[in-house]
XYZ file of C-alpha atoms in Angstrom:
574
model
C 11.239 79.821 4.563
C 8.095 79.892 6.840
C 8.769 76.779 8.868
C 4.927 75.603 7.350
C 5.919 76.571 4.227
C 5.679 72.762 3.448
C 2.245 71.772 6.363
C -0.334 71.983 3.447
C 1.663 69.113 0.683
C 2.444 66.570 3.357
C 0.916 63.894 2.187
C -1.551 62.237 4.754
C -0.596 59.291 7.033
C -2.015 56.225 4.225
C -4.695 53.553 5.689
C -2.967 50.131 4.647
C -5.295 47.694 3.493
C -6.794 44.994 5.645
C -6.023 42.253 3.723
C -1.870 43.039 3.573
C -2.223 44.097 7.527
C -4.030 41.111 8.201
C -1.428 38.476 5.860
C 1.408 40.641 7.675
C -0.087 39.908 11.442
C 0.228 35.915 10.361
C 3.915 36.145 9.080
C 5.134 38.650 11.121
C 3.883 36.144 14.470
C 3.969 32.888 12.688
C 7.799 31.621 13.495
C 6.820 33.177 17.554
C 3.249 30.700 17.842
C 2.852 26.364 17.365
C 0.754 25.117 15.007
C -2.219 24.615 17.129
C -1.334 28.389 17.480
C -1.167 29.522 13.748
C -4.391 27.782 13.000
C -6.161 28.950 15.818
C -4.631 32.882 14.539
C -5.387 32.313 10.869
C -8.956 31.128 11.703
C -9.493 35.009 13.809
C -7.740 36.678 10.854
C -10.448 34.747 8.401
C -13.114 34.966 9.823
C -12.186 39.137 10.673
C -11.900 39.699 7.457
C -14.451 37.880 5.585
C -17.331 39.670 3.641
C -19.476 38.378 7.060
C -16.833 39.619 9.273
C -16.459 42.843 11.310
C -12.786 43.708 9.753
C -14.556 45.285 7.024
C -17.093 47.624 8.533
C -14.056 49.062 11.067
C -11.712 49.634 7.689
C -14.236 51.858 5.848
C -14.956 54.172 9.324
C -10.892 54.595 9.345
C -10.944 55.128 5.970
C -14.563 57.735 6.430
C -11.642 59.312 9.420
C -9.193 59.612 6.694
C -11.543 61.409 4.434
C -11.995 63.690 7.100
C -10.839 67.641 6.692
C -11.156 68.348 10.092
C -8.664 65.652 10.403
C -5.129 65.748 9.887
C -4.858 61.574 9.619
C -6.945 58.699 10.406
C -5.219 57.597 13.523
C -5.544 61.105 15.153
C -8.271 60.963 17.856
C -6.999 57.119 18.655
C -3.449 58.414 18.695
C -4.166 61.326 20.801
C -6.843 59.390 23.316
C -4.310 56.319 23.945
C -2.680 58.826 25.909
C -5.316 61.542 27.024
C -7.516 58.695 28.185
C -4.253 56.413 29.790
C -4.738 56.502 34.008
C -1.881 55.789 34.761
C 1.094 58.181 36.055
C 3.197 59.966 33.941
C 6.766 59.372 35.736
C 7.286 55.731 35.618
C 4.270 54.982 32.931
C 4.718 57.575 30.442
C 7.779 60.395 30.632
C 10.661 60.539 28.607
C 14.018 61.855 30.079
C 16.525 63.468 28.525
C 20.287 63.200 29.762
C 21.692 67.058 27.759
C 25.649 67.086 26.735
C 26.781 71.243 26.976
C 29.068 72.947 24.562
C 32.790 74.272 25.101
C 31.532 77.909 25.624
C 28.754 76.718 28.339
C 31.179 73.721 30.371
C 31.840 75.409 33.228
C 29.550 77.736 33.974
C 27.822 78.410 37.215
C 24.599 76.791 37.845
C 23.135 81.143 37.924
C 25.190 81.335 34.974
C 23.778 78.560 33.103
C 20.871 78.389 33.860
C 20.175 82.404 32.523
C 21.942 81.833 28.887
C 19.630 78.545 28.885
C 16.220 80.736 29.483
C 16.917 83.034 27.221
C 17.552 80.316 24.670
C 15.160 79.452 25.230
C 12.717 82.139 24.417
C 14.908 82.659 21.159
C 14.668 79.027 20.758
C 10.060 80.239 21.534
C 10.009 82.699 19.378
C 10.844 81.701 16.088
C 8.307 79.278 16.412
C 6.175 82.169 17.250
C 6.906 83.731 14.196
C 7.040 80.374 12.264
C 10.464 81.489 11.247
C 11.709 78.235 12.523
C 14.550 75.842 10.634
C 12.162 72.859 9.252
C 12.391 69.438 9.849
C 13.760 66.955 7.233
C 14.527 63.321 6.583
C 17.508 62.944 4.131
C 15.814 65.314 1.583
C 11.832 64.683 3.236
C 10.238 67.869 4.940
C 7.923 66.438 8.067
C 5.076 67.696 9.853
C 6.130 70.542 11.840
C 2.613 71.102 14.037
C 3.995 69.159 17.173
C 5.739 72.303 17.798
C 3.350 74.282 18.867
C 1.952 72.248 21.908
C 6.384 72.158 23.078
C 6.691 75.300 25.134
C 3.839 76.866 27.990
C 1.706 73.266 27.894
C 0.520 71.328 30.275
C -1.373 67.935 30.293
C -4.520 69.190 32.842
C -5.604 65.412 34.156
C -9.539 65.119 33.751
C -11.699 63.942 35.658
C -11.815 60.788 32.127
C -9.478 61.893 29.885
C -6.513 64.681 29.896
C -6.251 68.118 27.950
C -3.865 70.597 27.877
C -3.366 73.773 28.906
C -1.555 75.571 26.011
C -0.495 79.867 26.023
C 1.640 80.849 23.726
C 3.504 83.618 24.746
C 3.744 83.837 28.069
C 6.163 85.966 29.323
C 7.640 83.756 32.530
C 9.006 79.991 33.278
C 9.072 78.246 36.937
C 11.519 77.743 39.182
C 11.541 74.963 41.824
C 14.095 74.933 45.196
C 14.094 72.496 47.657
C 9.905 72.262 47.275
C 9.962 76.049 47.036
C 8.221 77.726 43.094
C 9.006 80.966 41.898
C 7.825 82.654 39.390
C 10.679 84.518 36.656
C 9.032 86.639 34.330
C 11.239 86.737 31.118
C 9.593 88.926 29.289
C 9.316 92.872 29.234
C 5.601 94.430 28.189
C 6.755 94.790 24.992
C 7.922 90.645 24.598
C 11.541 91.637 24.457
C 13.880 89.024 26.289
C 15.049 91.098 30.267
C 18.627 92.173 30.323
C 20.797 89.171 31.198
C 22.854 90.612 34.418
C 18.530 91.430 35.882
C 17.894 87.433 35.333
C 21.119 85.981 36.449
C 20.218 88.203 39.468
C 17.283 87.266 40.229
C 18.326 83.640 39.672
C 20.623 84.279 42.373
C 18.628 86.077 45.219
C 15.614 83.136 44.852
C 19.033 80.077 44.963
C 19.939 82.734 47.983
C 16.720 83.404 49.335
C 17.236 81.665 52.926
C 14.402 78.254 52.866
C 13.812 74.539 54.295
C 12.658 71.913 52.101
C 9.428 71.644 51.589
C 8.532 68.478 51.135
C 4.753 69.280 51.093
C 5.204 70.515 47.764
C 1.760 69.974 45.520
C 4.377 68.939 43.021
C 3.853 65.685 44.212
C 0.404 65.389 43.919
C 1.528 65.274 39.565
C 3.240 62.104 40.330
C -0.073 60.215 41.071
C -2.597 58.258 39.140
C -4.796 60.376 36.619
C -8.105 60.571 38.244
C -7.014 61.161 41.960
C -5.099 63.801 40.768
C -8.090 65.502 38.323
C -10.140 64.983 41.716
C -7.252 66.972 43.832
C -6.698 68.994 41.254
C -10.743 70.738 41.324
C -10.305 70.167 45.099
C -7.393 72.492 45.739
C -9.097 75.253 43.284
C -11.976 74.926 45.305
C -10.155 75.651 48.437
C -9.160 79.308 47.717
C -9.109 80.892 44.599
C -5.712 82.395 44.936
C -4.190 78.466 45.097
C -6.604 78.464 40.717
C -4.340 82.102 40.259
C -0.525 80.895 41.379
C -1.897 76.944 39.186
C -2.548 79.012 36.174
C 1.067 80.980 36.556
C 2.647 77.778 37.160
C 0.347 75.114 34.284
C 1.130 78.558 31.777
C 4.235 79.051 32.276
C 7.323 78.730 29.277
C 8.459 75.597 31.321
C 9.736 74.304 34.974
C 13.669 74.660 36.037
C 14.425 72.770 38.556
C 17.283 73.046 40.684
C 18.262 69.895 42.891
C 20.394 69.725 45.706
C 21.770 66.097 45.284
C 25.060 64.611 43.507
C 25.299 61.306 42.204
C 28.123 59.054 41.966
C 27.171 57.383 39.011
C 25.552 58.215 36.202
C 22.831 55.410 35.972
C 22.160 57.163 39.670
C 22.083 60.633 37.845
C 19.793 59.181 34.943
C 17.370 57.476 37.664
C 17.699 60.895 39.579
C 16.528 62.924 36.103
C 14.025 60.956 35.217
C 11.605 60.392 38.804
C 13.367 62.159 40.999
C 12.154 63.840 44.859
C 8.313 64.570 44.067
C 8.302 67.317 45.916
C 11.078 69.559 43.320
C 9.031 68.250 40.068
C 5.825 69.322 38.245
C 4.915 65.914 35.697
C 2.277 67.977 34.057
C 4.429 70.398 32.216
C 5.767 69.692 28.949
C 9.058 70.118 29.476
C 11.154 70.064 32.988
C 14.654 71.587 32.939
C 16.526 70.076 35.358
C 20.730 70.778 36.911
C 21.878 70.556 40.205
C 25.616 72.555 41.052
C 27.553 69.486 40.212
C 26.487 70.657 36.201
C 24.358 67.752 34.982
C 21.831 69.109 32.942
C 18.453 67.076 31.787
C 15.163 66.917 30.591
C 12.443 65.399 31.223
C 9.222 65.961 28.737
C 5.616 64.799 28.900
C 5.014 62.780 25.595
C 1.423 63.052 24.866
C 1.963 66.169 22.759
C 5.922 65.739 21.149
C 8.546 63.232 19.977
C 12.053 62.318 20.470
C 12.026 63.861 16.496
C 11.020 67.447 17.743
C 12.986 67.276 21.474
C 15.945 66.028 19.776
C 15.303 69.391 16.833
C 14.984 71.388 20.507
C 18.574 69.591 22.192
C 20.559 70.697 19.364
C 19.422 74.290 19.079
C 20.948 73.905 22.934
C 24.397 72.529 22.106
C 24.923 74.424 18.674
C 22.987 78.148 20.371
C 24.156 78.603 24.153
C 26.128 81.622 25.031
C 28.323 82.734 27.811
C 26.518 86.579 27.918
C 28.502 90.136 28.573
C 27.528 91.362 32.419
C 26.015 94.515 31.429
C 27.809 97.150 33.936
C 24.468 99.441 34.174
C 21.522 96.504 34.556
C 18.461 96.573 35.736
C 17.303 96.485 38.909
C 16.810 92.824 40.460
C 12.796 92.810 40.976
C 10.809 91.230 44.214
C 10.877 87.383 43.510
C 7.913 86.080 43.890
C 7.096 82.831 45.667
C 4.017 80.848 44.808
C 2.254 78.740 47.137
C -0.745 77.150 47.696
C -3.199 77.102 50.881
C -3.600 73.504 51.892
C -6.454 71.611 54.163
C -5.757 68.268 55.665
C -7.151 65.754 53.214
C -4.101 68.009 50.481
C -1.842 67.304 52.878
C -2.498 64.186 53.136
C -2.714 63.989 50.013
C 0.744 65.132 49.521
C 1.619 62.826 51.877
C 0.295 59.621 50.388
C 2.281 61.130 46.777
C 4.869 60.806 48.343
C 5.837 58.146 49.435
C 3.603 56.622 45.848
C 6.385 58.226 44.259
C 8.737 56.944 46.790
C 8.124 53.618 46.223
C 8.208 53.953 42.856
C 11.540 55.635 42.403
C 13.220 52.614 44.601
C 11.054 49.979 42.155
C 13.608 51.151 39.247
C 16.753 50.222 38.325
C 19.007 51.671 35.524
C 21.726 50.837 34.041
C 24.214 53.257 31.299
C 26.003 52.054 29.471
C 28.517 54.209 27.757
C 29.986 51.562 24.959
C 33.049 53.638 23.152
C 35.112 50.271 21.690
C 33.309 51.723 18.061
C 29.904 53.548 16.636
C 28.587 53.945 12.767
C 31.045 54.615 11.338
C 33.378 50.987 11.617
C 29.633 49.528 11.839
C 29.160 50.205 8.124
C 32.381 48.720 7.638
C 30.343 45.721 8.228
C 27.710 46.570 5.411
C 24.901 46.181 7.852
C 22.523 49.130 9.295
C 23.624 50.829 12.899
C 20.234 51.563 13.715
C 20.146 46.747 12.708
C 23.294 46.039 14.672
C 22.588 47.232 17.112
C 18.614 46.670 17.683
C 20.310 42.655 17.049
C 22.684 43.065 19.298
C 20.254 43.587 21.892
C 18.530 40.212 20.790
C 21.825 38.382 20.838
C 22.179 40.325 23.840
C 19.176 38.640 25.250
C 19.691 34.679 23.704
C 22.901 34.975 25.723
C 21.737 35.392 29.073
C 18.036 34.279 28.783
C 19.111 31.654 26.437
C 15.593 33.565 24.203
C 14.805 36.403 22.883
C 11.456 38.407 23.205
C 9.867 40.217 21.449
C 10.608 44.071 21.458
C 8.518 47.292 20.482
C 10.688 50.129 18.370
C 9.484 52.643 17.861
C 9.222 54.464 13.798
C 9.261 58.091 12.909
C 6.533 58.958 10.697
C 6.517 62.576 10.631
C 6.650 63.252 6.566
C 3.237 62.445 6.714
C 1.061 65.441 7.691
C 0.017 64.592 12.255
C 2.244 61.779 11.902
C 4.160 60.273 14.422
C 5.821 57.909 15.132
C 4.276 53.633 13.967
C 6.009 50.323 16.147
C 8.142 47.828 13.685
C 8.669 44.559 15.364
C 13.100 44.280 15.440
C 12.932 40.615 16.250
C 12.141 38.176 12.974
C 13.027 34.743 11.849
C 16.046 36.410 9.943
C 17.526 37.370 13.953
C 16.315 34.538 15.505
C 18.806 32.792 13.010
C 21.378 34.818 13.292
C 21.594 35.223 17.259
C 21.138 30.843 17.178
C 24.460 31.362 14.910
C 26.516 34.900 14.266
C 28.069 34.703 11.222
C 28.481 37.912 9.074
C 25.781 36.621 6.669
C 23.620 35.845 8.801
C 24.023 39.295 10.933
C 22.944 40.966 7.370
C 20.727 39.027 6.470
C 18.797 40.002 9.650
C 19.567 43.406 8.764
C 18.194 44.297 5.512
C 15.057 41.871 6.952
C 15.056 45.425 9.498
C 15.452 47.720 6.952
C 12.943 46.285 5.248
C 10.616 46.761 7.026
C 11.580 49.819 8.840
C 10.432 50.867 5.134
C 7.373 49.951 5.031
C 6.874 50.956 8.992
C 8.786 54.191 8.240
C 5.986 54.812 5.283
C 3.036 54.512 6.717
C 2.561 50.415 5.923
C 2.744 49.068 9.544
C 0.103 47.270 11.417
C -0.129 48.266 14.770
C -0.575 51.370 14.732
C -4.071 50.359 11.893
C -5.007 47.207 14.776
C -5.044 49.143 16.923
C -7.478 52.220 15.226
C -9.771 48.635 13.910
C -9.828 47.720 17.800
C -10.983 50.799 18.486
C -13.379 51.749 16.345
C -15.209 48.101 17.537
C -15.111 49.629 21.011
C -16.822 52.763 19.309
C -19.196 50.765 16.903
C -20.386 48.425 18.689
C -19.885 48.796 22.433
C -21.309 45.846 23.663
C -20.199 43.709 21.975
C -16.806 41.617 22.496
C -14.018 42.284 20.589
C -12.828 40.049 17.687
C -11.065 37.213 18.324
C -8.142 38.538 15.786
C -7.611 40.452 19.124
C -6.710 38.531 21.371
C -5.166 35.429 18.643
C -2.184 34.001 19.640
C -0.401 36.147 16.676
C -1.788 39.428 17.511
C -0.729 38.014 21.183
C 2.498 37.287 20.626
C 3.388 40.469 18.167
C 2.667 43.441 20.472
C 4.195 41.747 23.447
C 6.924 44.203 24.591
C 9.254 42.474 26.697
C 11.461 45.203 25.562
C 10.035 48.614 24.914
C 13.380 50.138 22.612
C 13.723 53.335 20.372
C 17.092 56.051 18.781
C 16.587 59.670 17.895
C 19.312 61.758 17.003
C 22.961 61.971 19.469
C 23.438 65.056 18.608
C 24.202 67.316 22.219
C 22.773 64.527 24.028
C 24.801 61.881 26.500
C 21.930 60.052 27.581
C 18.454 59.265 26.576
C 15.470 56.742 28.410
C 12.668 56.092 30.135
C 10.854 52.620 31.653
C 9.522 49.572 30.582
C 6.547 48.731 29.821
C 5.139 45.954 31.845
C 5.897 44.635 34.945
C 9.263 41.400 34.068
C 9.903 43.763 30.833
C 13.573 46.057 29.660
C 13.656 49.384 28.669
C 16.310 49.963 26.170
C 17.145 53.607 24.745
C 20.306 54.208 23.077
C 22.219 56.519 20.893
C 24.711 56.048 17.967
C 27.600 58.853 17.176
C 30.213 58.349 15.073
C 32.342 56.391 17.540
C 30.494 54.839 20.145
C 27.517 53.779 21.506
C 25.314 55.799 24.402
C 22.355 52.981 26.408
C 20.415 53.868 28.565
C 18.584 49.857 30.099
C 15.698 49.587 32.902
C 13.451 47.634 34.380
C 11.928 47.036 37.602
C 13.792 46.097 40.835
C 12.722 42.404 40.728
C 14.766 42.144 38.046
C 17.486 44.321 38.442
C 20.484 41.274 38.549
C 19.410 40.600 34.700
C 19.958 44.321 34.412
C 23.416 44.021 35.179
C 23.628 40.675 32.830
C 22.074 42.111 30.534
C 24.274 45.048 30.007
C 27.901 42.746 29.973
C 25.863 40.555 27.728
C 24.946 43.950 25.186
C 28.350 45.269 25.944
C 30.331 41.884 24.771
C 28.074 40.849 21.826
C 28.279 44.727 20.318
C 32.291 43.518 20.254
C 31.245 39.533 19.192
C 29.288 41.162 16.545
C 32.316 44.000 15.334
C 34.612 41.643 14.723
C 33.063 39.085 12.511
C 34.200 38.323 9.000
C 33.436 36.624 5.959
C 33.816 32.941 6.260
């Protein structure tokens, strides 16, 4: 079946009613507010949605977008710009990292053998996309939108002066290997678009790894760690310095993916994860949709640029790699290895200085982040289900109980919910902090846990079905900025309720655990935390992060989380 078979029959993302979104904003936030704050919020909401307010005008604008045949949905232009207009550096502020498990066939392969198997398997996966024969994604029996696969491979986020954009060359025949700050082009497809002989590919990879070299700490990949507008200026300058620079940039930006060989080994998984997330900038290219990062110790991860794809799409790729990576027979009549082509750039004083500055800034950003992984092996979703609660709810409420033990408070959290059952769907923000969850953490009982879980599931379903509030409010706000650029924003967007409900002290999410060992990212705000988790049948894996000044709290939170999960699992009916 064609991978886009259901695409035309997918529903468009529904546009929530203005009054319902306003009512939910009040209901979801009021338990976090004082009486005076409730009144201020209620007044702002009432004025916004009244006949004399601007809310109905903005809602009509979104309704027009929802009926535009050129758009997949009304949110699409706003959500794309939320990424592509964001000037923040990618490594710590946007990109996401997965650490991948290896199946039994490839677990003990040497690095060149593993990398060759990985590259061949990725080209096989990409061929399924190009021939439109990839298995369709489903959530239970519901087919999901497959459009994100078009920018999974051979895609780079190009920095722009005002807004970034994507470059995609779907039929790319090559990959880039980065080793010790040196960039190499490896051709994988022959002139007939067939994958080259395994032995020849492995020989060429070995030639790259064995080429005598010193670490190049003036590698231009460091520039991809800079704020986007500065990198856009420097990229234009790099192209103007030499025509060869533009050609070589294009080789990297059009490649199927970037494959990074790291030299370092790490004493624990927390440091290993942190390195894959934001390691040595000379050995990275953060603009690429996919960076595959590996080392001699056997660590293997993906660092992906988030603007074009979400975790569920990456989850399909990870599952495919886990199921299909394999050993290959060495051919006795192998092709002669081809000369290894190193990609180099002509630099001037400005570029040299900029690379040094970018390296320093990225090192500071690395030092400013703390990561802790928690492989919790006491139980997994099978035991959680015996308590009569949703596994996702259990984990989210456990995160809140852990906070309460450490901080004597629970902070608002961001939980990402997939909306790919709609055409062009991405995600909605769900807020797991509720009156019911607060009641539970203050008085942990099984009955309270079940009540909090029911509320959590109810809210998840609202968001999953396109009836959340944050993407709607976000689009209304952006519409006002577009339609009335000289007027101040309506007071609803500075109201105590809106401020409380959109605060991201904790950023959380999950994804399919199949083939995955860890997944995570950095905190969204200076004093905040990020917690990404994977739910297996018999265990739970967490990646927790924060900025350095809260590292002590992160360690306490990690210990508290493990303790809280065990206490919750031991609850019985009183």
